[in-house]
Each structure stands twice: as structure tokens, then as C-alpha cells.
CSV table of C-alpha atoms in Angstrom, one decimal:
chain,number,residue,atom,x,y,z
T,1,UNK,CA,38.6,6.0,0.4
T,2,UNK,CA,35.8,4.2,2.3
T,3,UNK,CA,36.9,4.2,5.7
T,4,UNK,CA,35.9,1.0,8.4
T,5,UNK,CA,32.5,2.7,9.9
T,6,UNK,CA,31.4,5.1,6.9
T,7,UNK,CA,28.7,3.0,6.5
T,8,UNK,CA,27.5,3.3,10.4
T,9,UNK,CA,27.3,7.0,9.7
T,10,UNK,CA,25.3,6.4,7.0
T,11,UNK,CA,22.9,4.7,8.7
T,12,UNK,CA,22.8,7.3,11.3
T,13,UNK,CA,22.6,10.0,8.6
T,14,UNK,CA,19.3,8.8,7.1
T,15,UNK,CA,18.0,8.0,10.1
T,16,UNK,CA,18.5,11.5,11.0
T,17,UNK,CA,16.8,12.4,7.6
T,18,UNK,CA,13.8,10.0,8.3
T,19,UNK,CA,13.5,11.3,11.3
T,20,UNK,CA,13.2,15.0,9.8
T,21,UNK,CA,10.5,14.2,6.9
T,22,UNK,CA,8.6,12.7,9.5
T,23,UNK,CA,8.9,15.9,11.9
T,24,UNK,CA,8.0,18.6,8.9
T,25,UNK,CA,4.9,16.1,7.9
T,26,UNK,CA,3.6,16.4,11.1
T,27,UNK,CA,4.1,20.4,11.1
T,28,UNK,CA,2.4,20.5,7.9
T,29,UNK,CA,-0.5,18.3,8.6
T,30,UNK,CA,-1.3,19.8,12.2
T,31,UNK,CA,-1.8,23.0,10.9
T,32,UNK,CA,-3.4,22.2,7.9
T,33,UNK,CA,-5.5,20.1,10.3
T,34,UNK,CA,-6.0,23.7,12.0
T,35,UNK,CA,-6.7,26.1,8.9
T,36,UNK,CA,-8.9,23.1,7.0
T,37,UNK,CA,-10.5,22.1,10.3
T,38,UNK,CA,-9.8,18.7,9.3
T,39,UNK,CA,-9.7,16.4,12.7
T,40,UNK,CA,-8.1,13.1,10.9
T,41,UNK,CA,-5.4,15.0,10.1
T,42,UNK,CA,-4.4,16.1,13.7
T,43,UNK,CA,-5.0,12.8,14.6
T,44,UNK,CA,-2.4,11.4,11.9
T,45,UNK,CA,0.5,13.9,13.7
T,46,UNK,CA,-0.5,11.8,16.9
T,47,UNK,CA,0.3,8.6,15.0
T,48,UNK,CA,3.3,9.5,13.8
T,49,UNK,CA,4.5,10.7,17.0
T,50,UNK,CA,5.2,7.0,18.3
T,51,UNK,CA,7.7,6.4,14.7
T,52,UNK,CA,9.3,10.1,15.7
T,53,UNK,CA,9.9,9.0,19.1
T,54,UNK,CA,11.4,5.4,18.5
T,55,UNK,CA,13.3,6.8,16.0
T,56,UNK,CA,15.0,9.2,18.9
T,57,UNK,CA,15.9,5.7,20.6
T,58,UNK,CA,17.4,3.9,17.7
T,59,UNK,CA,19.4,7.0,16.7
T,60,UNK,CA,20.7,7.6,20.4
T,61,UNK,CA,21.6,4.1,21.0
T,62,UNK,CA,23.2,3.7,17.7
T,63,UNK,CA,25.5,7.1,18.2
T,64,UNK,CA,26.9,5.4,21.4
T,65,UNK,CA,27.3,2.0,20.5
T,66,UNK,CA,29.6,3.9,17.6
T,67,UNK,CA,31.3,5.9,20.5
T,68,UNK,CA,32.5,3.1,22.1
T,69,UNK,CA,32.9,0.6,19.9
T,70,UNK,CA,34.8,3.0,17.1
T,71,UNK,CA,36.4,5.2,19.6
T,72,UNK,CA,35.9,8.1,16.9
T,73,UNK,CA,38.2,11.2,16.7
T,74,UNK,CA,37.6,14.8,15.6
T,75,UNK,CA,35.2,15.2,12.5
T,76,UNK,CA,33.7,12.0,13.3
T,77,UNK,CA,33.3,12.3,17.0
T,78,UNK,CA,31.7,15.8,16.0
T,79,UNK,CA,29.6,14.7,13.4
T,80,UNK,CA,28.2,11.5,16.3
T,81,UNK,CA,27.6,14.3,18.9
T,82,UNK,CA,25.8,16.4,16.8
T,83,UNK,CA,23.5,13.6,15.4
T,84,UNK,CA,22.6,13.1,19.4
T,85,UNK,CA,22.1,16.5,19.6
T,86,UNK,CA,20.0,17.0,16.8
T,87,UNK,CA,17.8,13.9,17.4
T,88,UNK,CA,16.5,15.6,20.7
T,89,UNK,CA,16.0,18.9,18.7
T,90,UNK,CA,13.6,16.6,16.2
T,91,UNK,CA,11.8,14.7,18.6
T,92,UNK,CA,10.8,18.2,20.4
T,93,UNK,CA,9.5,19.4,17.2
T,94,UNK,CA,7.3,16.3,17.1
T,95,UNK,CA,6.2,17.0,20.2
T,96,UNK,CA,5.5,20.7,19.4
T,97,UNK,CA,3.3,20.0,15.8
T,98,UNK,CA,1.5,17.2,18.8
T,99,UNK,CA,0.4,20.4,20.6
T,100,UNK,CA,-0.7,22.1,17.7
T,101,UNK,CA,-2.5,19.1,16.8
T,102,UNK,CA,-4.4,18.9,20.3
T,103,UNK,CA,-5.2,22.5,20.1
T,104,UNK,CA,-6.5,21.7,16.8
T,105,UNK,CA,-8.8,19.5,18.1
T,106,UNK,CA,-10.4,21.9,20.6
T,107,UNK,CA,-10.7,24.2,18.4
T,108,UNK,CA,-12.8,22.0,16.1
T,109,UNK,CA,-15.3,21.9,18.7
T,110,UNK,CA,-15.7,25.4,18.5
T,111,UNK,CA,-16.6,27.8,15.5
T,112,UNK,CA,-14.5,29.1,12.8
T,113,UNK,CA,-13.0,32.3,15.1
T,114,UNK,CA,-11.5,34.0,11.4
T,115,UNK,CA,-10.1,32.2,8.5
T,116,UNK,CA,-6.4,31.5,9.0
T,117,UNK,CA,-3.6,33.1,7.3
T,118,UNK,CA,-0.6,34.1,9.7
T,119,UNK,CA,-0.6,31.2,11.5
T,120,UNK,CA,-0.3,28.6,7.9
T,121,UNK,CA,2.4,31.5,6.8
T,122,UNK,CA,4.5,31.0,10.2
T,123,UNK,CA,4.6,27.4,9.7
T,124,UNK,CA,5.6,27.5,6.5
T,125,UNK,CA,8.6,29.3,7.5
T,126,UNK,CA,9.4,27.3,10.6
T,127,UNK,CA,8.7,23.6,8.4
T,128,UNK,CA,11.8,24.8,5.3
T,129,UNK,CA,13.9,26.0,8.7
T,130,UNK,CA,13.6,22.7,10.4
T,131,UNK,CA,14.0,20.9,6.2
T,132,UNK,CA,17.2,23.6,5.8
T,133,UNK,CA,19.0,23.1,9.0
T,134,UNK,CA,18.8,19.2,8.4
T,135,UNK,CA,20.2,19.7,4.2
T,136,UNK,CA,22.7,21.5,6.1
T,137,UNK,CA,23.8,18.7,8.4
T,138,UNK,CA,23.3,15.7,5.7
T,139,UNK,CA,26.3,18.3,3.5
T,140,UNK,CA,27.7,19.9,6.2
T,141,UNK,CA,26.5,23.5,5.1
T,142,UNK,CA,27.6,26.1,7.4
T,143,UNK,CA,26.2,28.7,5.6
T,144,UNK,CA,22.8,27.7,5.2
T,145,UNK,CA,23.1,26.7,9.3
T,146,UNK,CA,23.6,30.5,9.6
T,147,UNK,CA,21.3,31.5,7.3
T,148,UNK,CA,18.3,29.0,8.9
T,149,UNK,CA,19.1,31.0,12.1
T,150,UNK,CA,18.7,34.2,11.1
T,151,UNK,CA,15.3,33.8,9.7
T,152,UNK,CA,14.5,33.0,13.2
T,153,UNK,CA,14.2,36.3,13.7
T,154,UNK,CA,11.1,36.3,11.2
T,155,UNK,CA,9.4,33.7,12.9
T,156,UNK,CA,9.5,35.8,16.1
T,157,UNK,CA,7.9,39.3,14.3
T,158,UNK,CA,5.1,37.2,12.8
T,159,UNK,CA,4.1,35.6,16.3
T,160,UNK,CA,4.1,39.1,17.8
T,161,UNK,CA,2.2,40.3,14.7
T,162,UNK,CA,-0.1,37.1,15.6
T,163,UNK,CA,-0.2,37.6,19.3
T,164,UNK,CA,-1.6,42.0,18.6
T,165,UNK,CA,-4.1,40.8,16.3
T,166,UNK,CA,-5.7,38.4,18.4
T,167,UNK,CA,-5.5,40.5,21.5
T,168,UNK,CA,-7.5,43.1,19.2
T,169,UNK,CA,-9.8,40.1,18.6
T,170,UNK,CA,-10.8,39.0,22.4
T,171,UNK,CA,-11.3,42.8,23.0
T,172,UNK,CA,-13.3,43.6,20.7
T,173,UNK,CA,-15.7,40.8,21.0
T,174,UNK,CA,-15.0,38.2,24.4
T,175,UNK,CA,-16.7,35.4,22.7
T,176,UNK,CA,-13.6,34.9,20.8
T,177,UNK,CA,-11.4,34.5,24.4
T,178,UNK,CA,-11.1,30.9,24.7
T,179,UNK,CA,-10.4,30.4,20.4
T,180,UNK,CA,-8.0,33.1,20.5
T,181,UNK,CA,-5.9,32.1,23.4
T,182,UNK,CA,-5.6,28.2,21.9
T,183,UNK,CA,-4.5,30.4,18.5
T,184,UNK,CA,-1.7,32.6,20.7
T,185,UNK,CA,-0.5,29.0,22.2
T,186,UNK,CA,-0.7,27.7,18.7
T,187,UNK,CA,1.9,30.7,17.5
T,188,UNK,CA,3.7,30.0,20.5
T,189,UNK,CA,4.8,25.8,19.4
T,190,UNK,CA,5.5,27.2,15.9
T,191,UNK,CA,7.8,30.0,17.6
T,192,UNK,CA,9.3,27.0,19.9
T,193,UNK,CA,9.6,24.8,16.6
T,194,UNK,CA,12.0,27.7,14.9
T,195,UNK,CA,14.0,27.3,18.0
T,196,UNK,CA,14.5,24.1,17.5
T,197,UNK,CA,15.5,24.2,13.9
T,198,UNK,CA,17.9,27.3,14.9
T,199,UNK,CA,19.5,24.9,17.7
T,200,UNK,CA,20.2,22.1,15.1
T,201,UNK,CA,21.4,25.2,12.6
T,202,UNK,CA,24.0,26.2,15.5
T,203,UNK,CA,25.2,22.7,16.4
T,204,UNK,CA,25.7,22.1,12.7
T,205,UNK,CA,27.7,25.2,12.2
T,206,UNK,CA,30.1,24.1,14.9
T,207,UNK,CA,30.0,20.7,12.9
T,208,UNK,CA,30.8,22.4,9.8
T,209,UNK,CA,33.6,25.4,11.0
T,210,UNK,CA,34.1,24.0,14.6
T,211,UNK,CA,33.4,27.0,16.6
T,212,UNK,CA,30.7,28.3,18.0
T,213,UNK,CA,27.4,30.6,17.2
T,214,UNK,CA,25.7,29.6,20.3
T,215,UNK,CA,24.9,32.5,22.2
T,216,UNK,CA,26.9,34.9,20.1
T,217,UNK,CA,29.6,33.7,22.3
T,218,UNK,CA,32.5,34.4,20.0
T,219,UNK,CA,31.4,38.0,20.5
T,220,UNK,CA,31.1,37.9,23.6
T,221,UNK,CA,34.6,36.2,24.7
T,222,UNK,CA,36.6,38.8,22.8
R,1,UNK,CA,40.9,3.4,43.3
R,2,UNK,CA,41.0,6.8,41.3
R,3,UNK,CA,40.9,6.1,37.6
R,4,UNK,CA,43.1,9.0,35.2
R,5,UNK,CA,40.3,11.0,34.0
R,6,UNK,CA,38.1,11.0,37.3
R,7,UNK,CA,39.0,14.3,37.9
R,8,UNK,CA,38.1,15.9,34.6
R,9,UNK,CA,34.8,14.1,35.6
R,10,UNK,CA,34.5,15.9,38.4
R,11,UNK,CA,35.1,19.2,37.1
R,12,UNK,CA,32.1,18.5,34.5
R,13,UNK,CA,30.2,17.2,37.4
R,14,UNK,CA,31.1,20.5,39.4
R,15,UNK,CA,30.2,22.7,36.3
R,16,UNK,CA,27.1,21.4,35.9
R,17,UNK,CA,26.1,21.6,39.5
R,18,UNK,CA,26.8,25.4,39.6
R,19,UNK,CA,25.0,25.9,36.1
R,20,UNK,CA,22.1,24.5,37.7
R,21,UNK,CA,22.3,26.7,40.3
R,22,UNK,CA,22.3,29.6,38.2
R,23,UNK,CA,19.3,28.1,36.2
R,24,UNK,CA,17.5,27.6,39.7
R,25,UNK,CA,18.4,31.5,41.1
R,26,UNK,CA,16.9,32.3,37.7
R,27,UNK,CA,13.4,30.8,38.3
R,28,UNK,CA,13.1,31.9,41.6
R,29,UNK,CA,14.1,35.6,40.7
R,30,UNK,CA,11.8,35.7,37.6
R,31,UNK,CA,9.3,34.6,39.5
R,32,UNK,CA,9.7,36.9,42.8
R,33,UNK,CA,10.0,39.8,40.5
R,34,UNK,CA,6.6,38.9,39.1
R,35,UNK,CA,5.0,38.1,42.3
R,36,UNK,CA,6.7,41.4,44.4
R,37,UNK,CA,6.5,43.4,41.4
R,38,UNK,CA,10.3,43.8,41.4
R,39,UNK,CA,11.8,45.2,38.1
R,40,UNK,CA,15.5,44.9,39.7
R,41,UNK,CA,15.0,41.2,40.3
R,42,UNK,CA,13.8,40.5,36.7
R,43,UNK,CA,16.8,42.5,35.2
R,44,UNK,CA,19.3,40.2,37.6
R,45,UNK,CA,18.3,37.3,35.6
R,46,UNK,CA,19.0,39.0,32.4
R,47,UNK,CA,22.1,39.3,33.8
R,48,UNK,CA,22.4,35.7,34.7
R,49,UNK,CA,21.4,34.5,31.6
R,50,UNK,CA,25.6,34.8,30.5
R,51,UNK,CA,27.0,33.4,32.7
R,52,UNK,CA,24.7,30.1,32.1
R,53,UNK,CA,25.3,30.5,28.0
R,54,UNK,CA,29.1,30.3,28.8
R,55,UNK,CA,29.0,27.1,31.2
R,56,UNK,CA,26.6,25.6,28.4
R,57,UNK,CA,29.8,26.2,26.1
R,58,UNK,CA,32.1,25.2,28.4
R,59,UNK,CA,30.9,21.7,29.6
R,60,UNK,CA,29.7,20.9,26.0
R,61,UNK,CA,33.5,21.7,24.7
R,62,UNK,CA,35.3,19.8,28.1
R,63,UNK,CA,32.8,16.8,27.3
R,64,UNK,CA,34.2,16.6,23.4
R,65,UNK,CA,38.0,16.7,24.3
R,66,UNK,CA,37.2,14.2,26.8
R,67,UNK,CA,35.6,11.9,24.6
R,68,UNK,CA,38.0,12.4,22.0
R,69,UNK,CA,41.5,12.0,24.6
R,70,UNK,CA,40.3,9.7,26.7
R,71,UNK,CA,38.0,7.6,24.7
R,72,UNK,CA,35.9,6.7,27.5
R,73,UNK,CA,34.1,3.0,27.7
R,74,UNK,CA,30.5,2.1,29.5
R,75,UNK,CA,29.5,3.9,32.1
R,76,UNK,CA,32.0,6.6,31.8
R,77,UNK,CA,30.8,7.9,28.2
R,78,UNK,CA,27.3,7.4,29.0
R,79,UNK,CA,28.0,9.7,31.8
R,80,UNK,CA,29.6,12.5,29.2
R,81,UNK,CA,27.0,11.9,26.9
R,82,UNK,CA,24.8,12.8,29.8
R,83,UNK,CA,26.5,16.0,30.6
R,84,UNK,CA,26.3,17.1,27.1
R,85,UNK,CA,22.2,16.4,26.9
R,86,UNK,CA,21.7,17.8,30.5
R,87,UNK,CA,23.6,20.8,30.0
R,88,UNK,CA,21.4,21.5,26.9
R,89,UNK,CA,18.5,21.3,29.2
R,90,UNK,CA,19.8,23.7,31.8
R,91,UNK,CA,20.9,26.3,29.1
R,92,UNK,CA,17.3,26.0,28.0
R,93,UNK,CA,15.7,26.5,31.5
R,94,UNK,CA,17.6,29.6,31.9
R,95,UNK,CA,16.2,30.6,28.4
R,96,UNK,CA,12.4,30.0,30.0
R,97,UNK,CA,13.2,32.1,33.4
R,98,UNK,CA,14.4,35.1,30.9
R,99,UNK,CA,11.3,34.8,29.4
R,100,UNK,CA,9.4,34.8,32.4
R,101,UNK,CA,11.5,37.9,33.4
R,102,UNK,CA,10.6,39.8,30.6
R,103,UNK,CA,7.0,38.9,30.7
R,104,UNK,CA,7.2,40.5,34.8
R,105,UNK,CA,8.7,43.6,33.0
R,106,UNK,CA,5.7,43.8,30.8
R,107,UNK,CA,3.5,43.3,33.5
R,108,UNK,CA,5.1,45.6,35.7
R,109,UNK,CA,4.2,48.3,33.2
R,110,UNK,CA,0.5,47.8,34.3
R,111,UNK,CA,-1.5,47.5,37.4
R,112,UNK,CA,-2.0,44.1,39.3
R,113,UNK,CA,-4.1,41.7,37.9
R,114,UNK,CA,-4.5,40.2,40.7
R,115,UNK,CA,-2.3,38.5,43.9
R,116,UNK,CA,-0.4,35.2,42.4
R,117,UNK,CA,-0.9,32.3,44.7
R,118,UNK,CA,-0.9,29.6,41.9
R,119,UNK,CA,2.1,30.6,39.7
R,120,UNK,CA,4.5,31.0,42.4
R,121,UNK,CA,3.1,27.4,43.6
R,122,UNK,CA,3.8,26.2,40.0
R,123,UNK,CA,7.4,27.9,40.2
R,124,UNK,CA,7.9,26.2,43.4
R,125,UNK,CA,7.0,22.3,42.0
R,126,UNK,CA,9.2,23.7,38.7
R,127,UNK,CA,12.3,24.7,40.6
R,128,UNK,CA,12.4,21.3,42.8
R,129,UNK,CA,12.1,19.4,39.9
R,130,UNK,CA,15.1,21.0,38.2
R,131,UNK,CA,17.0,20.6,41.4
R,132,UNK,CA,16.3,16.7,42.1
R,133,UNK,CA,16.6,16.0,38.5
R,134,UNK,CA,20.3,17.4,39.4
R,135,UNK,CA,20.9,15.8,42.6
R,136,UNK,CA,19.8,12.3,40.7
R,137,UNK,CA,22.6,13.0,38.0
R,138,UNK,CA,25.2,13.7,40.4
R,139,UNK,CA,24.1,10.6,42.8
R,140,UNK,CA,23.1,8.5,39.6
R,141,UNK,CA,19.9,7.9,41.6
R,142,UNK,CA,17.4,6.5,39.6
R,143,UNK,CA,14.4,6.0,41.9
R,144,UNK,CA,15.0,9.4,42.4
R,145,UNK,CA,15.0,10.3,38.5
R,146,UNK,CA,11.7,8.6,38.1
R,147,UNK,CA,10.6,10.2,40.6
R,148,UNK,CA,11.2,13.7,38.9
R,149,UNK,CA,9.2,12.5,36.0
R,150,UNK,CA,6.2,11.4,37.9
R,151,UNK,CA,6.0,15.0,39.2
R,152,UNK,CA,5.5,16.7,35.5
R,153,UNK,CA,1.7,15.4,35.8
R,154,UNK,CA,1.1,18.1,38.7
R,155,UNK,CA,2.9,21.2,37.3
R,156,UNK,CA,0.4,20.5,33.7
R,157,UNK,CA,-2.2,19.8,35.8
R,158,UNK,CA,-1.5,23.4,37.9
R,159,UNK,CA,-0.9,25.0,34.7
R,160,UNK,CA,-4.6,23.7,33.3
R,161,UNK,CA,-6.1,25.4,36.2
R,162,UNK,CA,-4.4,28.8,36.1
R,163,UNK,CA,-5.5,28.1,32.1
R,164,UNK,CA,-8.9,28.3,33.2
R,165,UNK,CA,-9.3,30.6,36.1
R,166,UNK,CA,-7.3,33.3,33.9
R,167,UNK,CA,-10.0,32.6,31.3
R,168,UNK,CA,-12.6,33.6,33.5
R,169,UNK,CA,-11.1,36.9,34.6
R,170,UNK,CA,-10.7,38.1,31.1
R,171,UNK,CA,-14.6,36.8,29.8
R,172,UNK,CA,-15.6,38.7,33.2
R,173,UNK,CA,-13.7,42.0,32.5
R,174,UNK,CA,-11.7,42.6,28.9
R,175,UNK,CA,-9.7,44.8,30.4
R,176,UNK,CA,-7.1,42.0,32.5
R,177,UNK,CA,-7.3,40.3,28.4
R,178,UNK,CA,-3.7,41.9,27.9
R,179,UNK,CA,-2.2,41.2,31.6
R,180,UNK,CA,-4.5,37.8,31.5
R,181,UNK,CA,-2.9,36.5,28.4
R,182,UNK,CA,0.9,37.3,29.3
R,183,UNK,CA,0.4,35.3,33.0
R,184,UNK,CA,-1.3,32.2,30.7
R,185,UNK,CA,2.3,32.5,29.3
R,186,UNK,CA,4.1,32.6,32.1
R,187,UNK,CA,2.2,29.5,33.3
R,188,UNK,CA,3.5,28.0,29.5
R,189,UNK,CA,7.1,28.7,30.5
R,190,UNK,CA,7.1,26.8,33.8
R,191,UNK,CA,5.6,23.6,32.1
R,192,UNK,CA,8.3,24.3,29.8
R,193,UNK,CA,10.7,24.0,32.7
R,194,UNK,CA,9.3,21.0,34.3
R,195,UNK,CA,9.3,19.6,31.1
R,196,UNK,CA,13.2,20.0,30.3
R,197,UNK,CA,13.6,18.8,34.3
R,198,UNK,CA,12.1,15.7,33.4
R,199,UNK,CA,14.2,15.5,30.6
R,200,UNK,CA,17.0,15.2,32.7
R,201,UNK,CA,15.1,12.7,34.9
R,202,UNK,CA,14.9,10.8,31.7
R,203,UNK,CA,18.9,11.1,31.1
R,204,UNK,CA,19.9,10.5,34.6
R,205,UNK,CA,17.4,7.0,34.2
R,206,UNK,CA,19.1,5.9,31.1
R,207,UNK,CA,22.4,6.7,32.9
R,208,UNK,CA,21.8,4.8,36.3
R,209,UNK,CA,20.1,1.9,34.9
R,210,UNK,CA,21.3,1.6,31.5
R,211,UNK,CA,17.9,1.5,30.0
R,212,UNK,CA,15.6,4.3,28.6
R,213,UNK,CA,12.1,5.4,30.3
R,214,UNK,CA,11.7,8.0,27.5
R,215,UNK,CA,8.3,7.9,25.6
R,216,UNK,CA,7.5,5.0,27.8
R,217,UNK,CA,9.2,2.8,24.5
R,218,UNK,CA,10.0,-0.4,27.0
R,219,UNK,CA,6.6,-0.8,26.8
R,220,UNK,CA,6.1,0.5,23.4
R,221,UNK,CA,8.6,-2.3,22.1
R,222,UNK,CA,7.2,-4.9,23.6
């Protein structure tokens, strides 16, 4: 049965997804912008930061307009305060693949330090967590919330694995110092993007089950 | 007059305060433990780091039963929705002085890079802003709010130059490359910090004036 404000959160539900596309396009274009040295690619991810950011607005002002005109109660109040939640998560990731974009641009200025493998296989994995954890919101997955944040854990070995290699790098030859550093900071915004998604895979866990992962705190209350 | 749920408000309020307390100890102590080459101080904010996680669990679950009992109107749900976003900021600061911490432990391992005048400094701008961005939510002061925001401009523009003087040391000498590249982190987690401080600044606007300052859309929209 279609119930009075369905269709609200429906709107708010694709806005959420709209929002998501455009976050992962940015990911993938700054660091192909990075490991093609293309420069109007990173400066596409710029563009599309202002839609990313607006869409943060619209989606925040349209979850409390719902909150206190429908007066919502339990899976519905849930599902409102999660999309809040996870619209701030988005529009951090937007800001993160902008970073990687800027640091793409510097280090078009400079040459080719070593062609790039790690870095494109990092954000491979931290672009399906941030597509996963939203497929798991949109059906309310709590399995595949859980499973998006354990392969956080991945993301964190293959910046460390980054972040050894590149120290190897800038010893061996301190030329490579200033490229390798904007490379590290580059690891770092992908590491801070699988953050993000694993935030939005915890919030939507507690949609889903209603209890928490956050902090293992479950655990920790026993 | 008190209103029925005015004190529920103030327990949020309360919580809050003392989580931001903690977050605030945290920086300091990361940072003192870096600076004074402490290894106690650094472990105290591991230690610290719970007690945050379970506030950020608490104040996020007080904030959904009192949205869904009370069903709050105006002022009084923006103000939980506030709490909800602001605690997800402090919970994150506290996540950015554990890194720091572990970063001093690193460090600690190896012998001084050099005396830090410029990180502290950068701590210092970082901590005040998380504190103001506080006392502007629990005033609802807005000038003050702003005010937070306008401050993020000197903590990136700190963080640029501690960017390039660390450069220098490690083109000069590869041997500070390891301890160089961890402070250049450090200096990464403070902007992170200002940057969830003016976060709040941004919430605490939205809250006292009823209209956003985020991405600077006002202007964007026009």
C-alpha cells in the first residue's frame, strides 16, 4: 500500500543516487586525469563539484521539510536521518576526488615520476565501495553495508604498500621528492574516500538491522 | 517558560559540550606528545578515543528517540538535526588526533627532525576553532560561527608552508625523507580538523540564522 509521503522518499532516494554517480564520476575521472595526465579531465571533477554540492542542499533541506511537515516515525524517521547523514558522507567524497584532481594538476607540470598502477587500483576499490554502500541504502542491504566495510581494510594495506614504495622512490633519487609527496597525499584522499563509503556502509546497517557497527560498539558495551 | 522536552535538550547540549572537550584534550595531547616527545601522552589519547565513540553513539541515539517522541517543529528539530551532524564531526576530530598520536609514536621511534614551532602553532589555530565552533552551537551565535569559517584560510595557509619548508629539509638531506613525510601528515590531519570545525561553523550558521553558508550556494543560486 502506497503510503501519504512514499513519493517524498523517493525523491530523496534518487537524489541520494544522483548524488552518488556524480561522486564515483568524479573519483574515476580525477585519477584517470592522474594516470593519463589528462588536465581537462581534472578540471571536469571541478565542475561537477558545484552540481555535488547543491545537491547536498536540496537533499538536506528536503529531509527536514519531511521531518516537520510528516512528523515521521521509526523506519521512516531512520531512513530521513540516514539520507542526511549520508549526503554529508557524498559531498566529502566530492571534495576528496577535488583534491586528487588539484594534485593532478601539479603534477602535470612536472614529469611522469613512474607510470601508475597502485594508485588507479586503490581507486578502483574505493569508487565500487562508495557505488556498494549506496545499492545498499537504495535496498536496504545490511549485508553488503558490512561487507563494503570490511574491504576498508584493503584500501588501508594498499596505501601503506603505496606510501613504502614511494619513500623507496625519494630515497633513492630526491628529484622525485616533490612528485612523490603529491602521490602519498593522493593515496591519502582515496584512503579518506573508503572512510567515507564505510561511514555511509555503517549508518546504513543501523538503517537496515537498527543497531549499531559504529565503532565496534556492540562489542565493546558487553 | 520551560517547554516539555527542554531538558532532554539540554542533556544533548551537555553531551555534546563534554564530547568536545574530549576531542579538544585529544588535540592538545597528540600534539604535546609530538612536540615533547612524550609516548605516555600519545597512548592517553588512544585511550580517549572510547570514550568519544560512545558519546558519538549516545547523542546520535538520544537525538532519534527525541525526534521520533517528541516530534519537534522549527527551531527545535533544526537544533537536533544539528546535534546529530555536529557530533559526526567531533567523533571524526577525535579520529584525526589518534592519527596524529600514532604518527608521534612513529616518530618517537626516531631521532628529532627538528624543534616544531609551526605545527604546534597550527594545533593551536585547530583546537580554537573546534572550541568556538562549540561555543557558537551552544550560544546559537552566528557571527561567531562565521567567524570560525573565516579562520580555515590560515590553518591551509600554515599547513602550505610547513608543506614547503619540510620539502626542503628532505631535498637538503634524504635522510629526515621518512620523519619529513610523516610531520607533512601530521600537518594533513590538522587541516582535517579545522576543516570538520568549520563544518560545525557551517551547522551552527544554518542553525542561528536559518539559512546555509555552505559552499557559498546563496551566492551560487543567485
Amino acid at each position: 500500500m502506497a503510503r501519504p509521503f512514499d513519493e517524498e522518499l523517493k525523491t530523496i532516494r534518487g537524489k541520494l543516487m544522483k548524488m552518488a554517480c556524480l561522486a564515483e564520476e568524479s573519483i574515476v575521472l580525477a585519477v584517470k586525469s592522474l594516470k593519463d595526465r589528462k588536465e581537462k579531465l581534472a578540471k571536469d571533477v571541478l565542475k561537477k563539484e558545484e552540481a555535488i554540492n547543491l545537491l547536498d542542499i536540496e537533499i538536506d533541506e528536503l529531509c527536514l521539510k519531511l521531518l516537520a511537515r510528516r512528523q515521521p516515525m521509526a523506519i521512516d524517521l531512520r531512513f530521513i536521518t540516514s539520507a542526511m547523514k549520508i549526503t554529508s558522507e557524498l559531498e566529502r567524497i566530492g571534495d576528496q576526488a577535488v583534491n586528487i584532481a588539484e594534485r593532478s594538476l601539479e603534477l602535470l607540470k612536472l614529469p611522469l615520476l613512474k607510470p601508475l598502477i597502485d594508485i588507479p587500483r586503490m581507486a578502483d576499490l574505493a569508487q565500487n565501495m562508495v557505488k556498494d554502500s549506496i545499492n545498499a541504502f537504495v535496498n536496504r542491504d545490511g549485508k553488503l553495508a558490512i561487507n563494503v566495510c570490511e574491504r576498508d581494510d584493503q584500501v588501508d594495506k594498499l596505501n601503506d604498500q603505496i606510501l613504502r614504495e614511494l619513500l623507496t622512490y625519494m630515497m633513492q633519487d630526491p628529484t622525485t621528492i616533490r612528485r612523490a609527496v603529491d602521490l602519498i597525499l593522493v593515496g591519502r584522499h582515496l584512503e579518506r574516500i573508503a572512510d567515507h563509503a564505510t561511514n555511509i556502509g555503517e549508518d546504513v546497517y543501523y538503517l537496515a538491522k537498527g543497531k549499531t557497527i559504529k565503532h565496534h560498539i556492540e562489542k565493546n558495551r558487553k
